[in-house]
Amino acid sequence: MTSVPVGDQPKDIEVQIRDLILKHISNPNSIILAVTAANTDMATSEALKVAREVDPDGRRTLAVVTKLDLMDAGTDAMDVLMGRVIPVKLGLIGVVNRSQLDINNKKSVADAIRDEHGFLQKKYPSLANRNGTKYLARTLNRLLMHHIRDCLPELKTRINVLAAQYQSLLSSYGEPVEDQSATLLQLITKFATEYCNTIEGTAKYIETAELCGGARICYIFHETFGRTLESVDPLGGLSTIDILTAIRNATGPRPSLFVPEVSFELLVKKQVKRLEEPSLRCVELVHEEMQRIIQHCSNYSTQELQRFPKLHEAIVEVVTSLLRKRLPITNEMVHNLVAIELAYINTKHPDFADACGVLNNNIEEQRRNRMRELPTAKPMCSNICSVQSTKGVFAPAAGPQGEQDGTGNWRGMLKKGEEAPGSGPGSPLKGAVNLLDVPVPVARKLSSREQRDCEVIERLIKSYFLIVRKNIQDSVPKAVMHFLVNHVKDSLQSELVGQLYKSGLLNDLLTESEDMAQRRKEAADMLQALQKASQVIAEIRETHLW
């Protein structure tokens, strides 16, 4: 190794040579040949020092000792050749090379080997058969072949993996387009087929990390939408005062003997209307999933589309436009489903009739129980106070007892001993009362009849609401499947062909990216080199060299 620059050599010649050597011997699959002259001290050998840096155990280092014939008189290399000085696993071999005089005299290699053999027989007769140039050549050949055989399994595996990767890469690049019409029709058909298969669950590439396609749509129908409807309280947003207000407003100025049916219809329609928002949200979720299927097919199922970015963009635009056109139609149908339920409150529905029969029986049983509990004396009417609500002031008529003592009607609101404003002596409005000046209690206790009427309305609303919710939960998924999912599946291919399969668009849609041809050529060349390397390895495994 050069340490001092000579002539026109660069100043860092030592560093360059050292880096060059380390670059090659650092490879764990390489065999290191450390050459040292016999007439120098082995402890100062630069070759052995560098070899020990990358191979401290000496497992892949073979030491070679040269210039055995130039050692000082009275010395020999017996200890070195026996391996007592330099511990290396692959052994140590001594050789005698031609001198500069022999080269000048054009001494042949055969003569040099013969003279070398004679020198070894004379100086090291016991080691002659394990040293020399011929033995070094055989040893190197044997080590190389054995080393190659040890590395072959891993090397062959790496070559096969790389070959498969480049084969897949070349397939994704595809062959150069010859028939544009056939290629375009084939890509459109394949995309439409994969899109439909993803919805049906028969796609070639199936997601394992999350639900996708038809499975996701099924989850939206039966889990997301179903749980949302079940979470809607049939009586949510309705208070007892709201129900009582509706009953009062439905009776008009005349007190009624029975609960008016108009109040029930008014309240139940208000509750049924709340089912429209989750139904429209279900349509939106299915629409979003069908948009995601486009990206899924583009990434996994039809990799050929990556060759033609303009065709890919056009297909995405056509499918998105088709979904966008079907969305308002589906929303309108879902809106109509709720409107149909609101249009006619079918109180003769079999399930609702059964619920009403059970309810009437319960009310009649409660009435009989109360009649049994009443005392034989004439019952006293309960005092009734006015109640303030958002709709106005309730002031139901009082019973006879209230009229006698003045506590059951508006006169009872005044303190005893006080007269109404404007009713004093000499007043033209004597005996009249200004109701606006009368303090009205914020709340009051409902009478037994009012409580009974509210309970009846609540039970009827809940019973009918559950019937409608069951209908909506069944009909909305069917409407979404018919007007959105199935329609898109049936018309997708015809829509793509009608929009894209045109002679004027062929050249533009089937234009490859600029570097696609170059990458295809590089992948083909690399694949060919790997296939050739695999053949060479196969030949080496069949060769027997010992």
Coordinates of C-alpha atoms in Angstrom, one line a residue:
M1 CA 0.0 0.0 0.0
T2 CA 1.4 3.4 -1.0
S3 CA 2.0 5.7 1.9
V4 CA 4.0 8.5 0.3
P5 CA 2.9 10.1 -3.0
V6 CA 5.5 9.6 -5.8
G7 CA 5.6 11.6 -9.1
D8 CA 2.2 12.8 -10.2
Q9 CA 0.3 10.8 -7.6
P10 CA -2.3 12.8 -5.6
K11 CA -1.5 13.9 -2.1
D12 CA -4.2 11.7 -0.6
I13 CA -3.2 8.6 -2.5
E14 CA -2.9 6.7 0.8
V15 CA -6.5 7.6 1.8
Q16 CA -7.9 6.7 -1.7
I17 CA -6.2 3.3 -1.7
R18 CA -7.3 2.5 1.8
D19 CA -10.9 3.5 1.0
L20 CA -10.9 1.5 -2.2
I21 CA -9.7 -1.6 -0.3
L22 CA -12.2 -1.2 2.5
K23 CA -15.0 -0.8 0.0
H24 CA -14.4 -4.3 -1.3
I25 CA -13.3 -6.2 1.8
S26 CA -16.1 -4.8 4.0
N27 CA -18.6 -6.9 2.0
P28 CA -19.3 -9.9 4.3
N29 CA -19.5 -12.2 1.3
S30 CA -15.9 -11.4 0.1
I31 CA -12.7 -13.4 0.8
I32 CA -9.7 -11.4 2.0
L33 CA -6.3 -12.2 0.5
A34 CA -3.7 -10.6 2.9
V35 CA -0.3 -10.6 1.1
T36 CA 2.8 -10.0 3.2
A37 CA 6.6 -10.3 2.4
A38 CA 8.5 -12.9 4.4
N39 CA 11.5 -10.7 4.8
T40 CA 9.5 -8.1 6.8
D41 CA 8.2 -8.2 10.4
M42 CA 4.7 -9.7 10.4
A43 CA 3.8 -7.4 13.3
T44 CA 4.1 -4.3 11.0
S45 CA 2.1 -5.8 8.1
E46 CA -0.4 -3.2 6.8
A47 CA -2.4 -5.8 4.9
L48 CA -3.0 -7.9 8.0
K49 CA -3.9 -4.8 10.0
V50 CA -6.6 -3.7 7.4
A51 CA -7.9 -7.2 7.2
R52 CA -8.3 -7.5 10.9
E53 CA -10.4 -4.3 11.0
V54 CA -13.2 -5.8 9.0
D55 CA -12.6 -9.5 9.9
P56 CA -11.4 -9.5 13.6
D57 CA -11.9 -13.3 13.9
G58 CA -10.1 -14.1 10.6
R59 CA -13.0 -16.3 9.3
R60 CA -12.7 -15.1 5.8
T61 CA -9.0 -14.1 5.6
L62 CA -6.3 -16.1 3.8
A63 CA -2.7 -15.0 4.4
V64 CA -0.1 -15.3 1.7
V65 CA 3.6 -15.0 2.5
T66 CA 5.9 -14.1 -0.5
K67 CA 9.6 -13.7 -1.0
L68 CA 10.5 -16.9 1.0
D69 CA 13.8 -17.0 -1.0
L70 CA 14.9 -13.5 0.1
M71 CA 15.0 -14.1 3.9
D72 CA 18.1 -13.3 5.8
A73 CA 20.7 -16.0 6.2
G74 CA 20.0 -18.1 9.3
T75 CA 16.3 -17.4 9.4
D76 CA 13.3 -19.2 8.0
A77 CA 9.5 -18.9 7.9
M78 CA 8.7 -22.2 9.6
D79 CA 6.8 -20.6 12.5
V80 CA 4.9 -18.3 10.1
L81 CA 3.9 -21.1 7.7
M82 CA 2.8 -23.3 10.6
G83 CA 0.4 -20.6 11.7
R84 CA 2.0 -19.9 15.0
V85 CA 2.5 -16.2 14.3
I86 CA -0.6 -15.1 12.3
P87 CA -3.9 -16.8 13.5
V88 CA -6.2 -17.0 10.4
K89 CA -9.0 -19.4 9.9
L90 CA -8.5 -20.1 6.2
G91 CA -4.8 -20.8 6.5
L92 CA -1.5 -19.4 5.5
I93 CA 0.4 -20.3 2.2
G94 CA 3.9 -19.4 1.2
V95 CA 5.0 -18.7 -2.4
V96 CA 8.2 -17.8 -4.3
N97 CA 7.6 -15.4 -7.2
R98 CA 9.8 -14.5 -10.1
S99 CA 12.4 -11.8 -9.4
Q100 CA 12.8 -8.7 -11.5
L101 CA 15.9 -10.4 -13.1
D102 CA 13.8 -13.4 -14.0
I103 CA 11.2 -11.2 -15.6
N104 CA 13.9 -9.3 -17.6
N105 CA 15.3 -12.7 -18.7
K106 CA 11.7 -13.7 -19.7
K107 CA 11.6 -16.7 -17.5
S108 CA 8.4 -18.6 -18.1
V109 CA 5.7 -19.2 -15.4
A110 CA 6.2 -23.0 -15.8
D111 CA 9.9 -22.7 -15.1
A112 CA 9.2 -20.4 -12.1
I113 CA 6.7 -22.9 -10.6
R114 CA 9.2 -25.7 -11.1
D115 CA 12.0 -23.7 -9.4
E116 CA 9.6 -22.8 -6.6
H117 CA 8.7 -26.4 -6.0
G118 CA 12.5 -27.3 -5.8
F119 CA 13.1 -24.5 -3.4
L120 CA 10.2 -25.6 -1.1
Q121 CA 11.4 -29.3 -1.2
K122 CA 14.9 -28.1 -0.2
K123 CA 14.1 -25.5 2.5
Y124 CA 10.6 -26.8 3.8
P125 CA 10.3 -30.4 2.8
S126 CA 7.6 -31.2 5.4
L127 CA 5.4 -28.2 4.1
A128 CA 6.2 -28.3 0.4
N129 CA 2.9 -30.0 -0.5
R130 CA 0.9 -27.3 1.4
N131 CA 2.6 -24.2 -0.1
G132 CA 3.4 -22.9 -3.5
T133 CA 1.6 -21.1 -6.3
K134 CA -0.3 -24.3 -7.5
Y135 CA -1.6 -25.0 -4.0
L136 CA -2.6 -21.4 -3.6
A137 CA -4.6 -21.5 -6.8
R138 CA -6.4 -24.7 -5.8
T139 CA -7.1 -23.4 -2.3
L140 CA -8.6 -20.2 -3.7
N141 CA -10.7 -22.1 -6.2
R142 CA -12.0 -24.4 -3.4
L143 CA -12.7 -21.5 -1.0
L144 CA -14.5 -19.5 -3.7
M145 CA -16.7 -22.4 -4.8
H146 CA -17.6 -23.3 -1.2
H147 CA -18.3 -19.7 -0.4
I148 CA -20.5 -19.4 -3.4
R149 CA -22.4 -22.5 -2.4
D150 CA -22.9 -21.1 1.1
C151 CA -24.3 -17.8 -0.3
L152 CA -26.3 -19.4 -3.1
P153 CA -29.6 -20.0 -1.2
E154 CA -29.9 -16.4 0.1
L155 CA -28.6 -15.0 -3.3
K156 CA -31.1 -17.1 -5.2
T157 CA -33.9 -16.0 -2.9
R158 CA -33.0 -12.4 -3.4
I159 CA -32.9 -12.7 -7.1
N160 CA -36.3 -14.5 -7.2
V161 CA -37.9 -11.8 -5.0
L162 CA -36.4 -9.0 -7.2
A163 CA -37.5 -10.8 -10.4
A164 CA -41.1 -11.1 -9.0
Q165 CA -41.1 -7.4 -8.1
Y166 CA -39.9 -6.3 -11.4
Q167 CA -42.3 -8.6 -13.2
S168 CA -45.2 -7.1 -11.3
L169 CA -43.9 -3.6 -11.9
L170 CA -43.6 -4.4 -15.7
S171 CA -47.1 -5.8 -15.7
S172 CA -48.5 -2.6 -14.1
Y173 CA -46.8 -0.6 -16.8
G174 CA -48.5 -2.8 -19.4
E175 CA -47.7 -3.4 -23.0
P176 CA -47.5 -0.5 -25.5
V177 CA -51.0 0.3 -26.8
E178 CA -51.6 -1.0 -30.3
D179 CA -55.4 -1.1 -30.6
Q180 CA -56.7 2.0 -28.8
S181 CA -60.4 1.1 -29.1
A182 CA -60.0 -2.4 -27.7
T183 CA -57.8 -1.2 -24.9
L184 CA -60.2 1.6 -23.9
L185 CA -63.2 -0.7 -23.9
Q186 CA -61.3 -3.4 -22.0
L187 CA -60.3 -0.9 -19.2
I188 CA -63.9 0.6 -19.0
T189 CA -65.4 -2.9 -18.7
K190 CA -62.8 -4.0 -16.1
F191 CA -63.5 -1.0 -13.9
A192 CA -67.2 -1.4 -14.1
T193 CA -67.0 -5.1 -13.3
E194 CA -64.7 -4.4 -10.3
Y195 CA -66.9 -1.7 -9.0
C196 CA -70.0 -4.0 -9.1
N197 CA -68.0 -6.8 -7.6
T198 CA -66.9 -4.6 -4.7
I199 CA -70.5 -3.8 -3.9
E200 CA -71.5 -7.5 -4.2
G201 CA -68.5 -8.6 -2.1
T202 CA -66.9 -10.7 -4.8
A203 CA -64.0 -8.4 -5.6
K204 CA -60.5 -9.8 -6.1
Y205 CA -58.9 -7.5 -3.6
I206 CA -60.8 -7.6 -0.2
E207 CA -60.0 -5.2 2.6
T208 CA -59.1 -6.7 5.9
A209 CA -58.5 -3.6 7.9
E210 CA -62.0 -2.1 7.6
L211 CA -65.5 -2.6 6.1
C212 CA -65.7 -1.7 2.4
G213 CA -68.2 -1.7 -0.4
G214 CA -71.4 -3.7 0.1
A215 CA -70.4 -4.8 3.6
R216 CA -70.2 -1.1 4.6
I217 CA -73.6 -0.3 3.0
C218 CA -75.1 -3.3 4.9
Y219 CA -73.6 -1.9 8.2
I220 CA -75.0 1.5 7.5
F221 CA -78.5 0.1 6.9
H222 CA -78.8 -2.3 9.8
E223 CA -76.4 -0.8 12.4
T224 CA -75.9 2.9 11.9
F225 CA -79.4 3.7 10.6
G226 CA -81.2 1.1 12.8
R227 CA -79.5 2.3 16.0
T228 CA -80.3 5.9 15.1
L229 CA -84.0 5.2 14.6
E230 CA -84.1 3.2 17.8
S231 CA -82.6 6.1 19.7
V232 CA -85.4 8.5 18.7
D233 CA -87.8 8.8 21.7
P234 CA -91.4 8.5 20.6
L235 CA -92.3 11.2 23.1
G236 CA -89.2 13.3 22.7
G237 CA -89.9 17.0 22.8
L238 CA -93.4 16.6 24.1
S239 CA -94.3 17.6 27.6
T240 CA -97.6 17.1 29.4
I241 CA -98.5 20.7 29.0
D242 CA -97.9 20.4 25.2
I243 CA -100.3 17.5 25.0
L244 CA -102.9 19.2 27.2
T245 CA -102.5 22.4 25.0
A246 CA -103.1 20.4 21.9
I247 CA -106.2 18.8 23.4
R248 CA -107.6 22.2 24.5
N249 CA -106.9 23.8 21.1
A250 CA -108.6 21.0 19.3
T251 CA -111.9 21.4 21.4
G252 CA -112.4 25.1 20.5
P253 CA -114.6 27.2 22.8
R254 CA -116.7 24.2 23.9
P255 CA -115.5 21.7 26.6
S256 CA -115.4 18.2 25.2
L257 CA -116.5 15.0 26.8
F258 CA -113.9 12.9 24.9
V259 CA -110.3 13.3 23.7
P260 CA -110.5 14.9 20.2
E261 CA -108.8 12.8 17.5
V262 CA -107.4 15.9 15.9
S263 CA -105.0 16.4 18.7
F264 CA -103.7 12.9 18.4
E265 CA -103.1 13.4 14.6
L266 CA -101.4 16.7 15.2
L267 CA -99.0 15.4 17.8
V268 CA -98.2 12.1 16.1
K269 CA -97.4 13.9 12.8
K270 CA -95.0 16.1 14.7
Q271 CA -93.2 13.0 16.1
V272 CA -93.2 11.1 12.8
K273 CA -91.6 14.1 11.1
R274 CA -88.5 13.6 13.2
L275 CA -87.7 10.4 11.3
E276 CA -87.0 12.2 8.1
E277 CA -83.6 13.6 9.1
P278 CA -81.9 10.2 10.0
S279 CA -83.4 8.7 6.9
L280 CA -81.8 11.4 4.7
R281 CA -78.5 11.0 6.6
C282 CA -78.6 7.3 5.7
V283 CA -78.8 8.2 2.0
E284 CA -75.8 10.5 2.4
L285 CA -73.7 7.8 4.1
V286 CA -74.4 5.3 1.3
H287 CA -73.6 7.9 -1.3
E288 CA -70.2 8.6 0.5
E289 CA -69.4 4.9 0.6
M290 CA -70.1 4.5 -3.1
Q291 CA -67.7 7.4 -3.7
R292 CA -65.0 5.6 -1.7
I293 CA -65.5 2.5 -3.8
I294 CA -64.2 4.5 -6.8
Q295 CA -60.9 5.1 -5.1
H296 CA -60.7 1.5 -3.9
C297 CA -61.1 0.2 -7.4
S298 CA -58.5 2.7 -8.7
N299 CA -55.9 1.7 -6.1
Y300 CA -56.2 -2.1 -5.9
S301 CA -58.3 -3.6 -8.7
T302 CA -57.4 -1.7 -11.9
Q303 CA -53.8 -0.7 -11.6
E304 CA -53.7 -0.3 -15.4
L305 CA -55.5 3.0 -15.0
Q306 CA -52.4 4.4 -13.4
R307 CA -50.8 4.3 -16.9
F308 CA -53.4 6.7 -18.3
P309 CA -54.0 9.5 -15.8
K310 CA -56.4 11.3 -18.1
L311 CA -58.6 8.2 -18.5
H312 CA -58.6 7.7 -14.8
E313 CA -59.7 11.2 -14.2
A314 CA -62.4 10.9 -16.8
I315 CA -63.8 7.6 -15.3
V316 CA -63.9 9.2 -11.8
E317 CA -65.7 12.2 -13.1
V318 CA -68.3 10.1 -15.0
V319 CA -69.0 7.9 -11.9
T320 CA -69.1 10.9 -9.6
S321 CA -71.5 12.7 -11.9
L322 CA -73.8 9.6 -12.1
L323 CA -73.9 9.3 -8.3
R324 CA -74.5 13.1 -8.0
K325 CA -77.5 12.8 -10.4
R326 CA -79.0 9.9 -8.4
L327 CA -78.6 11.6 -5.0
P328 CA -81.5 14.1 -5.2
I329 CA -83.8 11.4 -6.7
T330 CA -83.1 9.1 -3.8
N331 CA -83.5 11.9 -1.3
E332 CA -86.9 12.8 -2.9
M333 CA -88.1 9.2 -2.6
V334 CA -87.1 9.0 1.1
H335 CA -88.8 12.3 1.7
N336 CA -91.9 10.9 0.0
L337 CA -91.8 7.9 2.2
V338 CA -92.1 10.1 5.3
A339 CA -94.7 12.3 3.6
I340 CA -96.7 9.2 2.8
E341 CA -96.8 8.3 6.5
L342 CA -97.8 11.9 7.3
A343 CA -100.5 12.0 4.7
Y344 CA -102.8 9.5 6.3
I345 CA -102.8 8.4 9.9
N346 CA -104.2 4.9 9.7
T347 CA -105.8 4.3 13.0
K348 CA -107.3 1.1 11.6
H349 CA -103.8 -0.5 11.3
P350 CA -104.0 -4.0 12.7
D351 CA -101.1 -3.4 15.1
F352 CA -102.5 0.0 16.2
A353 CA -106.0 -1.5 16.7
D354 CA -104.6 -4.2 19.0
A355 CA -102.8 -1.6 21.0
C356 CA -106.0 0.6 21.3
G357 CA -108.0 -2.5 22.5
V358 CA -105.4 -3.2 25.2
L359 CA -105.4 0.5 26.2
N360 CA -109.2 0.7 26.4
N361 CA -109.3 -2.4 28.6
N362 CA -106.7 -0.9 30.9
I363 CA -108.5 2.4 31.2
E364 CA -111.8 0.6 31.9
E365 CA -110.2 -1.5 34.5
Q366 CA -108.7 1.6 36.2
R367 CA -112.1 3.3 36.1
R368 CA -113.8 0.4 37.8
N369 CA -111.1 0.3 40.5
R370 CA -111.6 4.0 41.2
M371 CA -115.4 3.6 41.4
R372 CA -114.9 0.9 44.0
E373 CA -112.7 3.1 46.0
L374 CA -115.0 6.2 46.0
P375 CA -117.0 6.8 49.3
T376 CA -120.8 6.6 49.3
A377 CA -121.1 10.3 50.2
K378 CA -121.4 13.0 47.5
P379 CA -117.9 13.6 46.2
M380 CA -116.4 17.0 46.5
C381 CA -115.1 18.6 43.4
S382 CA -111.5 19.5 43.5
N383 CA -110.4 23.1 43.4
I384 CA -109.1 24.1 40.0
C385 CA -106.8 26.9 39.4
S386 CA -105.8 28.7 36.2
V387 CA -102.6 27.6 34.6
Q388 CA -100.3 29.6 32.4
S389 CA -98.9 28.1 29.2
T390 CA -97.3 29.2 26.1
K391 CA -100.6 29.1 24.3
G392 CA -102.6 31.2 26.8
V393 CA -104.5 30.9 30.1
F394 CA -106.5 27.9 31.0
A395 CA -109.6 28.6 33.1
P396 CA -111.9 25.6 33.1
A397 CA -115.3 25.9 34.7
A398 CA -115.6 25.0 38.3
G399 CA -118.1 22.7 40.0
P400 CA -121.1 23.8 42.1
Q401 CA -119.2 23.8 45.3
G402 CA -116.7 26.2 43.9
E403 CA -119.4 28.6 42.9
Q404 CA -120.8 28.6 46.4
D405 CA -117.7 29.4 48.3
G406 CA -116.1 31.5 45.7
T407 CA -112.8 29.6 45.6
G408 CA -113.3 27.4 42.6
N409 CA -113.5 30.1 39.9
W410 CA -111.8 33.4 39.2
R411 CA -113.4 35.0 42.2
G412 CA -111.4 32.6 44.4
M413 CA -108.2 34.2 43.1
L414 CA -109.0 37.4 45.0
K415 CA -108.4 37.7 48.6
K416 CA -111.4 37.5 50.9
G417 CA -112.7 40.9 51.7
E418 CA -111.3 42.5 48.6
E419 CA -113.4 43.6 45.7
A420 CA -112.5 43.5 42.1
P421 CA -111.1 46.7 40.5
G422 CA -113.8 48.9 39.2
S423 CA -116.5 47.2 41.3
G424 CA -116.6 49.7 44.2
P425 CA -119.6 51.7 45.1
G426 CA -120.5 54.2 42.4
S427 CA -118.4 52.5 39.8
P428 CA -120.0 52.1 36.4
L429 CA -118.3 48.7 36.1
K430 CA -119.4 47.4 39.5
G431 CA -119.3 43.6 39.6
A432 CA -116.8 43.4 36.6
V433 CA -113.3 41.9 37.0
N434 CA -110.2 42.7 34.9
L435 CA -108.7 39.3 34.2
L436 CA -105.4 40.8 33.1
D437 CA -104.8 42.1 36.7
V438 CA -105.5 38.7 38.3
P439 CA -102.2 36.9 39.3
V440 CA -102.0 33.5 37.6
P441 CA -100.1 30.6 39.2
V442 CA -97.2 29.3 37.2
A443 CA -98.2 25.6 37.6
R444 CA -101.0 23.6 39.0
K445 CA -101.9 20.0 39.7
L446 CA -103.7 18.3 36.8
S447 CA -107.1 16.9 37.4
S448 CA -107.6 13.1 37.2
R449 CA -109.4 13.5 33.8
E450 CA -106.6 15.6 32.4
Q451 CA -104.0 13.1 33.6
R452 CA -106.0 10.3 32.0
D453 CA -106.4 12.2 28.7
C454 CA -102.6 12.9 28.6
E455 CA -101.8 9.2 29.3
V456 CA -104.1 8.1 26.6
I457 CA -102.6 10.4 24.0
E458 CA -99.0 9.5 25.1
R459 CA -99.8 5.7 24.7
L460 CA -101.4 6.2 21.4
I461 CA -98.6 8.3 20.0
K462 CA -96.0 5.8 21.2
S463 CA -97.9 2.9 19.7
Y464 CA -98.4 4.5 16.3
F465 CA -94.9 6.0 16.3
L466 CA -93.3 2.5 16.7
I467 CA -95.4 1.2 13.8
V468 CA -94.2 4.1 11.5
R469 CA -90.6 3.7 12.7
K470 CA -90.7 0.0 11.8
N471 CA -92.1 0.9 8.3
I472 CA -89.4 3.5 7.7
Q473 CA -86.6 1.3 9.0
D474 CA -87.7 -1.3 6.4
S475 CA -88.6 0.9 3.4
V476 CA -85.7 3.4 3.4
P477 CA -82.9 0.8 2.8
K478 CA -85.1 -0.7 0.0
A479 CA -85.5 2.8 -1.6
V480 CA -81.8 3.5 -1.4
M481 CA -80.9 0.2 -2.9
H482 CA -83.4 0.6 -5.8
F483 CA -82.9 4.3 -6.6
L484 CA -79.2 4.6 -5.9
V485 CA -77.1 1.4 -5.5
N486 CA -78.8 -0.9 -8.0
H487 CA -79.4 1.8 -10.6
V488 CA -75.7 2.8 -10.5
K489 CA -74.7 -0.9 -10.8
D490 CA -77.0 -1.5 -13.8
S491 CA -76.1 1.7 -15.7
L492 CA -72.5 2.2 -14.8
Q493 CA -70.9 0.5 -17.8
S494 CA -73.3 1.9 -20.4
E495 CA -72.8 5.4 -18.9
L496 CA -69.0 5.0 -19.1
V497 CA -69.1 3.7 -22.7
G498 CA -71.5 6.5 -23.8
Q499 CA -69.4 9.2 -22.2
L500 CA -65.9 8.0 -23.0
Y501 CA -66.0 5.5 -25.9
K502 CA -65.7 8.1 -28.7
S503 CA -63.2 8.2 -31.5
G504 CA -62.3 11.8 -30.8
L505 CA -61.2 11.1 -27.2
L506 CA -59.1 8.0 -27.8
N507 CA -55.7 9.7 -28.3
D508 CA -56.3 12.0 -25.4
L509 CA -57.5 9.4 -22.9
L510 CA -54.9 6.8 -23.7
T511 CA -51.9 9.2 -23.4
E512 CA -49.3 7.7 -21.1
S513 CA -47.3 9.8 -18.7
E514 CA -44.0 11.1 -20.1
D515 CA -41.6 8.8 -18.2
M516 CA -43.8 5.7 -18.6
A517 CA -42.0 4.3 -21.6
Q518 CA -38.6 4.9 -20.0
R519 CA -39.6 3.1 -16.8
R520 CA -41.0 0.2 -18.8
K521 CA -37.7 -0.2 -20.7
E522 CA -35.7 0.0 -17.5
A523 CA -37.9 -2.6 -15.8
A524 CA -37.7 -4.9 -18.8
D525 CA -33.8 -4.7 -18.9
M526 CA -33.6 -5.3 -15.1
L527 CA -35.9 -8.3 -15.4
Q528 CA -33.8 -9.8 -18.2
A529 CA -30.6 -9.4 -16.1
L530 CA -32.2 -11.1 -13.1
Q531 CA -33.4 -14.0 -15.2
K532 CA -29.9 -14.4 -16.6
A533 CA -28.4 -14.3 -13.1
S534 CA -30.9 -17.0 -12.0
Q535 CA -29.7 -19.2 -14.9
V536 CA -26.0 -18.7 -13.9
I537 CA -26.8 -19.7 -10.4
A538 CA -28.5 -22.8 -11.5
E539 CA -25.5 -23.8 -13.6
I540 CA -23.1 -23.3 -10.6
R541 CA -25.2 -25.6 -8.4
E542 CA -24.8 -28.3 -11.0
T543 CA -21.0 -27.9 -11.2
H544 CA -18.8 -30.2 -9.0
L545 CA -15.4 -28.7 -8.3
W546 CA -13.4 -29.9 -5.3

